[in-house]
């Protein structure tokens, strides 16, 4: 298979961490008989430097012509970078919002995995995390409270602000189906999170999710209220496989879930649309404080590349090979600075990429 991948290296540590992910992808392709062709795309500060704006229409078209896009991170230090002297619509982050909108990326996936080897970084008690955990938060990204009608009015000298949380059944159905598809590739359990005891939008959410579940008889569906879910994430995170939820609940729960895993340098993410197309990127930012030092952790980007193989190309075996290689390097005791602990060996970005690459295809 030829994989046509758009690559946005971006700013700060972006080029360093994406280079390592490409190394791992190339080796995986070689071992499993595929080829990767890369389309280099400029976005964020790197695009401002060349074109004066963070994302050009031509770049969007070129991204659309790819099967998937792998991205580093964009942005710089807001205090010192000249990019932040520009008006907000021309700053690096505007490119990010625009590409998500243009590509209609409505489903955000954030895995929260606690590796046995990194459990020291987890703030939860050992008896809770014994054996690690592995869940996927699936968040609706283009509807709900953040996109609903809002207004602030003053009546009789009293200010009142209002935001509306609105979903139609089609928006719910498409994310629910995506959630069940993802569960089919995992442990076949979906926990749909809502506030159906109070909100109409949640009652519709629950009804449509139940309808969608009928097409996936192998998947176990359960419903959980969002307040309970927030507690269960720290009480018993092992119970979760796929957590499916609306925009604001997902925003909060995905941050909670990722914090219980430890370092930001380990957190992959994907944003998907209705086709197989997806944008894959680490959850962290461009880390200007460590850019160019060769010490950034490339694992989140490498795991994002594994997600790309699984969800955009259906190459599950290849994705597993990458995930296994990451586990083996961690087991060996090699760590970048952000996940370093006593008695382990500290290595740099490129060395981490090389070690993971070296394990691809080795049993
Ligand atoms: P950040 O995630 O870049 O950094 C926070 C801390 O985490 C820093 O100490 C950094 O060194 C560390 N860190 C992040 N990724 C790491 C990695 N892979 N390895 C080791 N350490 C890592 O967040 P910030 O400092 O708030 O933002 C910096 C810039 O990134 C800003 O311009 C912001 O707008 C941008 N940003 C971009 C994205 C994106 O591209 N999707 C996301 C968040 C922030």
XYZ file of N, CA and C and ligand atoms in Angstrom, residues 13 17 71-78 84 93 96 100 263-265 281-290 295-298 337-338, ligand 1:
143
model
N 9.459 22.503 18.875
C 9.966 21.127 18.817
C 9.329 20.327 17.671
N 10.319 16.369 16.584
C 9.525 15.187 16.950
C 8.890 14.528 15.717
N 0.999 15.877 12.144
C 1.401 17.242 12.501
C 2.249 17.246 13.768
N 3.198 18.171 13.821
C 3.986 18.351 15.042
C 3.197 19.262 15.956
N 3.623 20.468 16.077
C 2.855 21.420 16.886
C 3.211 22.799 16.354
N 2.343 23.728 16.611
C 2.591 25.058 16.067
C 2.558 26.107 17.182
N 3.129 27.255 16.876
C 3.132 28.351 17.856
C 4.515 28.591 18.431
N 4.642 29.748 19.072
C 5.933 30.109 19.666
C 5.715 30.723 21.030
N 6.739 31.359 21.512
C 6.651 32.015 22.819
C 5.913 33.348 22.633
N 4.736 33.438 23.229
C 3.880 34.610 23.005
C 4.553 35.913 23.444
N 3.366 36.986 17.413
C 2.281 37.419 18.299
C 2.079 38.929 18.295
N -1.870 30.025 15.824
C -2.987 29.181 16.262
C -4.210 29.299 15.341
N -4.441 26.487 12.985
C -4.925 25.246 13.571
C -6.455 25.181 13.536
N -8.827 22.593 11.038
C -9.823 21.683 11.625
C -11.194 21.925 10.993
N 3.139 12.143 31.747
C 3.748 13.228 30.967
C 3.025 13.612 29.692
N 3.075 14.891 29.383
C 2.500 15.430 28.155
C 3.225 14.899 26.913
N 4.477 14.531 27.079
C 5.263 14.023 25.942
C 4.839 12.641 25.475
N -1.745 14.270 15.770
C -0.784 15.196 16.379
C -0.610 14.894 17.866
N 0.537 15.232 18.422
C 0.688 15.095 19.875
C -0.218 16.097 20.579
N -0.602 15.782 21.825
C -1.496 16.709 22.547
C -0.776 17.954 23.044
N 0.530 17.868 23.186
C 1.292 19.001 23.713
C 1.495 20.093 22.673
N 2.081 21.186 23.110
C 2.339 22.305 22.214
C 3.747 22.264 21.644
N 4.221 23.430 21.194
C 5.504 23.484 20.481
C 6.687 23.631 21.433
N 6.421 23.689 22.731
C 7.465 23.710 23.767
C 8.670 24.588 23.399
N 8.454 25.892 23.175
C 9.578 26.747 22.769
C 10.725 26.738 23.776
N 10.418 26.414 25.043
C 11.479 26.413 26.068
C 12.546 25.347 25.827
N 12.192 24.284 25.090
C 13.195 23.221 24.867
C 13.480 23.004 23.376
N 16.050 17.449 23.071
C 15.663 16.706 24.288
C 14.160 16.407 24.360
N 13.396 16.913 23.394
C 11.935 16.708 23.452
C 11.596 15.228 23.315
N 10.495 14.848 23.917
C 10.032 13.465 23.829
C 9.239 13.274 22.529
N 9.700 12.407 21.627
C 8.965 12.220 20.358
C 7.868 11.165 20.444
N 13.944 13.443 28.918
C 14.053 14.207 30.175
C 12.716 14.358 30.920
N 11.614 14.485 30.158
C 10.298 14.710 30.772
C 9.768 13.503 31.535
P 3.540 23.188 25.681
O 2.756 21.915 25.636
O 4.248 23.550 24.441
O 4.598 23.096 26.877
C 4.228 22.885 28.257
C 5.404 22.205 28.970
O 5.490 20.841 28.530
C 6.749 22.844 28.639
O 7.557 22.838 29.801
C 7.351 21.928 27.601
O 8.764 21.906 27.602
C 6.764 20.568 27.978
N 6.593 19.695 26.814
C 5.624 19.776 25.863
N 5.796 18.819 24.930
C 6.891 18.125 25.298
C 7.599 17.020 24.748
N 7.207 16.434 23.614
N 8.693 16.569 25.382
C 9.109 17.135 26.538
N 8.496 18.170 27.125
C 7.393 18.668 26.495
O 2.517 24.327 26.117
P 2.728 25.917 26.178
O 4.105 26.248 26.671
O 1.548 26.412 26.876
O 2.601 26.398 24.662
C 3.702 26.669 23.806
C 3.206 26.979 22.421
O 2.540 25.840 21.863
C 2.184 28.130 22.365
O 2.471 28.917 21.249
C 0.860 27.422 22.207
O -0.098 28.209 21.562
C 1.264 26.247 21.348
N 0.353 25.081 21.395
C 0.155 24.431 20.233
C -0.641 23.301 20.209
C -0.808 22.574 18.906
O -0.032 22.757 17.998
N -1.805 21.726 18.778
C -1.222 22.809 21.390
C -0.966 23.487 22.604
C -0.163 24.634 22.594
